[in-house]
mmCIF file of C-alpha atoms in Angstrom:
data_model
loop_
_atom_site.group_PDB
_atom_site.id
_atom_site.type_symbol
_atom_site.label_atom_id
_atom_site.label_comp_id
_atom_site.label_asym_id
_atom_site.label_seq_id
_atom_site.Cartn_x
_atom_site.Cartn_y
_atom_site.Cartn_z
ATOM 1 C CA UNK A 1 149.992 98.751 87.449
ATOM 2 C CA UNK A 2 148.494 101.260 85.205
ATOM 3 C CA UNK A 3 149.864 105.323 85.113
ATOM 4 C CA UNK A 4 147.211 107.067 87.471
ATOM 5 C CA UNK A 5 148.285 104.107 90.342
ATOM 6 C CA UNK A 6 151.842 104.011 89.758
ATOM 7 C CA UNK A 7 151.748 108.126 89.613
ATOM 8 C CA UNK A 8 149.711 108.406 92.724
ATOM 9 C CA UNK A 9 152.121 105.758 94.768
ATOM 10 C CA UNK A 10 155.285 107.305 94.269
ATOM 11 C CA UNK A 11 153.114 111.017 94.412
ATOM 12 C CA UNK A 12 154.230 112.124 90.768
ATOM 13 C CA UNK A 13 151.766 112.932 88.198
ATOM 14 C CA UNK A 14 151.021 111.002 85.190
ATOM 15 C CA UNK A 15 152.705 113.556 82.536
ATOM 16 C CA UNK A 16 155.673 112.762 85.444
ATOM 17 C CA UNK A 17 155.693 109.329 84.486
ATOM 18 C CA UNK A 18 155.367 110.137 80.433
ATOM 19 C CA UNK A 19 158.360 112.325 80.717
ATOM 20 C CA UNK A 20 160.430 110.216 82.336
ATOM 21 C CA UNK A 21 159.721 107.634 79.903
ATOM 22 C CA UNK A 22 160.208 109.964 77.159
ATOM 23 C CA UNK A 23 163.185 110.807 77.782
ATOM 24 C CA UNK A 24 164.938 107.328 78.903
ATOM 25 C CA UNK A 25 164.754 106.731 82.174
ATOM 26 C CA UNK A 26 161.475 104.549 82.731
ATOM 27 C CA UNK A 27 159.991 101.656 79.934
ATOM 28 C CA UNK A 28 157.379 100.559 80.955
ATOM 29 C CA UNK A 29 155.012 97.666 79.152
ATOM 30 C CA UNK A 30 152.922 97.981 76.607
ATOM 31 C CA UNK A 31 149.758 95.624 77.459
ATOM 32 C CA UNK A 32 147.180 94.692 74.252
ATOM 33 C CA UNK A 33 145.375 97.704 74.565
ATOM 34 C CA UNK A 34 148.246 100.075 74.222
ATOM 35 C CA UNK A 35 147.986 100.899 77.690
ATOM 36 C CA UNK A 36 151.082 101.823 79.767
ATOM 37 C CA UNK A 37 152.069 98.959 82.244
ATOM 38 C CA UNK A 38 154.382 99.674 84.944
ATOM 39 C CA UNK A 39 156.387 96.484 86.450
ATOM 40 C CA UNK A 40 158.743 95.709 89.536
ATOM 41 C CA UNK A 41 161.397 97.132 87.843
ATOM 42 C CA UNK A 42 160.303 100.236 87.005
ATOM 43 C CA UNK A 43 159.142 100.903 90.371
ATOM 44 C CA UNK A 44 162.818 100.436 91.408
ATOM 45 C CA UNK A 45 163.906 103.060 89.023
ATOM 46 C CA UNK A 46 161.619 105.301 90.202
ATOM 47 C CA UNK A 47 162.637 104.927 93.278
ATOM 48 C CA UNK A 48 165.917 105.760 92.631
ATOM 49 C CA UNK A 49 165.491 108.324 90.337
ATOM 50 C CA UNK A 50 162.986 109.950 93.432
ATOM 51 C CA UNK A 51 166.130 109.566 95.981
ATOM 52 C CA UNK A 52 168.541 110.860 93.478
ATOM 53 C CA UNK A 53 166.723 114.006 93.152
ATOM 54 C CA UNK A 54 166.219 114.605 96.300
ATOM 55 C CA UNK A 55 170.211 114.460 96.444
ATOM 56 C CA UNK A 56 170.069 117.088 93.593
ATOM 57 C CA UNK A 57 170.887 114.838 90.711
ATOM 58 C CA UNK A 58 170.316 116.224 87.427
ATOM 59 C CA UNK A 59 168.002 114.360 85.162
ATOM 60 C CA UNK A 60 170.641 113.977 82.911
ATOM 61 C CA UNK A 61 173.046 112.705 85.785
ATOM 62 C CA UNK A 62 169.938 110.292 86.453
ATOM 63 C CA UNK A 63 169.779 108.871 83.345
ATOM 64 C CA UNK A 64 173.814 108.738 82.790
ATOM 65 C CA UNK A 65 173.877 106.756 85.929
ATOM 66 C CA UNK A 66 170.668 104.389 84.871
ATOM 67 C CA UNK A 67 172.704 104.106 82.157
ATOM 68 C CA UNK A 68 175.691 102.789 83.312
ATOM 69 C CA UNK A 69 173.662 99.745 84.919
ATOM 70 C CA UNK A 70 172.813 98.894 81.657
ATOM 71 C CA UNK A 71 176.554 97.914 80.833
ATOM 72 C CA UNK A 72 178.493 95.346 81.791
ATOM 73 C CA UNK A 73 180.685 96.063 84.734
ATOM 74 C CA UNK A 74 184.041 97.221 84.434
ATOM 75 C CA UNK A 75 186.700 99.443 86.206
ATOM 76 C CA UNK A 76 186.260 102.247 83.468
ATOM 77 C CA UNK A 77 181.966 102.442 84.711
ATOM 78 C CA UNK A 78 183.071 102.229 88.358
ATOM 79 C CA UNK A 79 185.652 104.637 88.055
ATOM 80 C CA UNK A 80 182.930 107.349 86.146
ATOM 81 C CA UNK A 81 180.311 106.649 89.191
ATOM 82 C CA UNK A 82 182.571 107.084 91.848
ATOM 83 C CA UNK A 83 183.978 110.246 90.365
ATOM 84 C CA UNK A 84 180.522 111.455 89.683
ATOM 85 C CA UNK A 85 179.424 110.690 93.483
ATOM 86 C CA UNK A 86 182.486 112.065 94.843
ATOM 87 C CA UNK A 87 181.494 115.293 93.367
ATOM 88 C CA UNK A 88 177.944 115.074 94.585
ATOM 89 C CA UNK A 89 179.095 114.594 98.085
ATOM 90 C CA UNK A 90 181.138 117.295 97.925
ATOM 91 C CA UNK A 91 178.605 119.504 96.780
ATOM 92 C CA UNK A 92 175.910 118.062 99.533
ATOM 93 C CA UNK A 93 178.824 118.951 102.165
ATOM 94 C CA UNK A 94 178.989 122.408 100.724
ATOM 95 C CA UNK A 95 175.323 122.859 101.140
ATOM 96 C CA UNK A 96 175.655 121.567 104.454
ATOM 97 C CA UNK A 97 178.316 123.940 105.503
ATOM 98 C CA UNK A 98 176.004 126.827 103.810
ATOM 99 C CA UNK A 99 173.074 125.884 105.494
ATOM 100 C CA UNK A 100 174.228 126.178 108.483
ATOM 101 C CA UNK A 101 175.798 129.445 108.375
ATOM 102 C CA UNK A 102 172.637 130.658 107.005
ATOM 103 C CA UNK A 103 170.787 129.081 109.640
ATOM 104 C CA UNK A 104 173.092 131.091 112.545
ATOM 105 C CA UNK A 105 172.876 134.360 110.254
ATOM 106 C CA UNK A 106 168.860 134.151 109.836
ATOM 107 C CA UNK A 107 169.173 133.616 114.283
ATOM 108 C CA UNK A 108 170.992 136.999 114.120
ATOM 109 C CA UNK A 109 168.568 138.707 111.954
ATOM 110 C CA UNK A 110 165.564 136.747 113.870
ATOM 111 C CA UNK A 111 167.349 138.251 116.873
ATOM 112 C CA UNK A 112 167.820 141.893 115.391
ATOM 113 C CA UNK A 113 164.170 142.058 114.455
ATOM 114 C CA UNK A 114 162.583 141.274 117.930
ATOM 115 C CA UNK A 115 160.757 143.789 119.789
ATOM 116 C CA UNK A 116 159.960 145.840 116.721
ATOM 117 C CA UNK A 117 164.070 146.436 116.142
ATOM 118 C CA UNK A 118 163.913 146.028 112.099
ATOM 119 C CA UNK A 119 163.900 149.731 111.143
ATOM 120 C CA UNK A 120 167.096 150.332 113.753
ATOM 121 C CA UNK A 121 168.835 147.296 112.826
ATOM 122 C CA UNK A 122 168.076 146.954 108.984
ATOM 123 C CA UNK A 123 171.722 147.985 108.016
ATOM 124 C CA UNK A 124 173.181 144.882 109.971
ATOM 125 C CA UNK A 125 170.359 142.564 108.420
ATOM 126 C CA UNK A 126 171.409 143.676 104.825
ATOM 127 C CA UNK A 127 175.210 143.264 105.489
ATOM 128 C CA UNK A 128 173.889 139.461 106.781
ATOM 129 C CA UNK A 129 171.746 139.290 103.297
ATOM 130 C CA UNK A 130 175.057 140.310 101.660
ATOM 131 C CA UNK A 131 177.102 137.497 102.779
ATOM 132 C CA UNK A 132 174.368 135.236 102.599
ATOM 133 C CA UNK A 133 174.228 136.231 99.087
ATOM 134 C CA UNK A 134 178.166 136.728 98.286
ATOM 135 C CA UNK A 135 178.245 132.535 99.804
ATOM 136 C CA UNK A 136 175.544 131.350 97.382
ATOM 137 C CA UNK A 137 177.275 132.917 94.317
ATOM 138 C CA UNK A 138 180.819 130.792 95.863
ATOM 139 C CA UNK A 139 178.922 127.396 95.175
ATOM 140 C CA UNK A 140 178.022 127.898 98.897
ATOM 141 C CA UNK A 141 180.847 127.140 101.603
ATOM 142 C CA UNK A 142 184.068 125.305 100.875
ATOM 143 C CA UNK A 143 184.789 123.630 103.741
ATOM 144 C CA UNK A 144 187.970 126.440 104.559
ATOM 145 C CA UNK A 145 185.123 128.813 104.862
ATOM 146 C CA UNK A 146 183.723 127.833 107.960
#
């Protein structure tokens, strides 16, 4: 398929697509006419570069890890991807962990600011901004934290 369908099915836009391709990570065909022509198999790798994002892979993680597939298999490759998702997952669980103490904290100041409360309780909201805060600057919440 050409760029405007292939950017419109996965919901990109077309300068998207031309980055990605600029920088590595997609090649598509070239048909006759110059034009752009995007196969099976880059609709796979867009996939997976989509689904890696959304797990907060860095373009340049993306395209170390596209990379990888391109070589042959070894323990040396498997070894650098499991290290590398190891890490993600940890930071995903630290997210989690921060997430959810946000989620309780924002309750609490939710809670304080009922009724028309803010002005009596904004000192407690601001201490529960602080340690929002003070957790994000940690990496968010190691899982001792919680």
């Amino acid at each position: 398929m050409l760029i405007k369908e292939f950017a419109d099915k996965y919901k990109l836009t077309a300068d998207t697509i031309r980055f990605y391709e600029k920088i590595g990570l997609i090649q598509p065909k070239r048909l006759h006419n110059s034009y752009r022509f995007y196969d099976e198999e880059c609709e796979k790798t867009v996939q997976l570069i989509i689904v890696l994002k959304q797990l907060e892979f860095s373009l340049e993680e993306i395209r170390f890890l596209l990379s990888l597939q391109k070589k042959p298999i070894s323990s040396e490759c498997n070894e650098i991807a499991v290290n590398m998702f190891q890490n993600k997952i940890n930071q995903i669980e630290n997210k989690i962990a921060f997430l959810k103490i946000a989620s309780k904290q924002l309750d609490q100041v939710k809670q304080l600011m009922e009724n028309n409360r803010y002005q009596q309780n904004y000192d407690k909201i601001q201490r529960l901004v602080e340690v929002m805060y003070k957790q994000l600057l940690k990496g968010g919440v190691k899982k001792d934290d919680t």
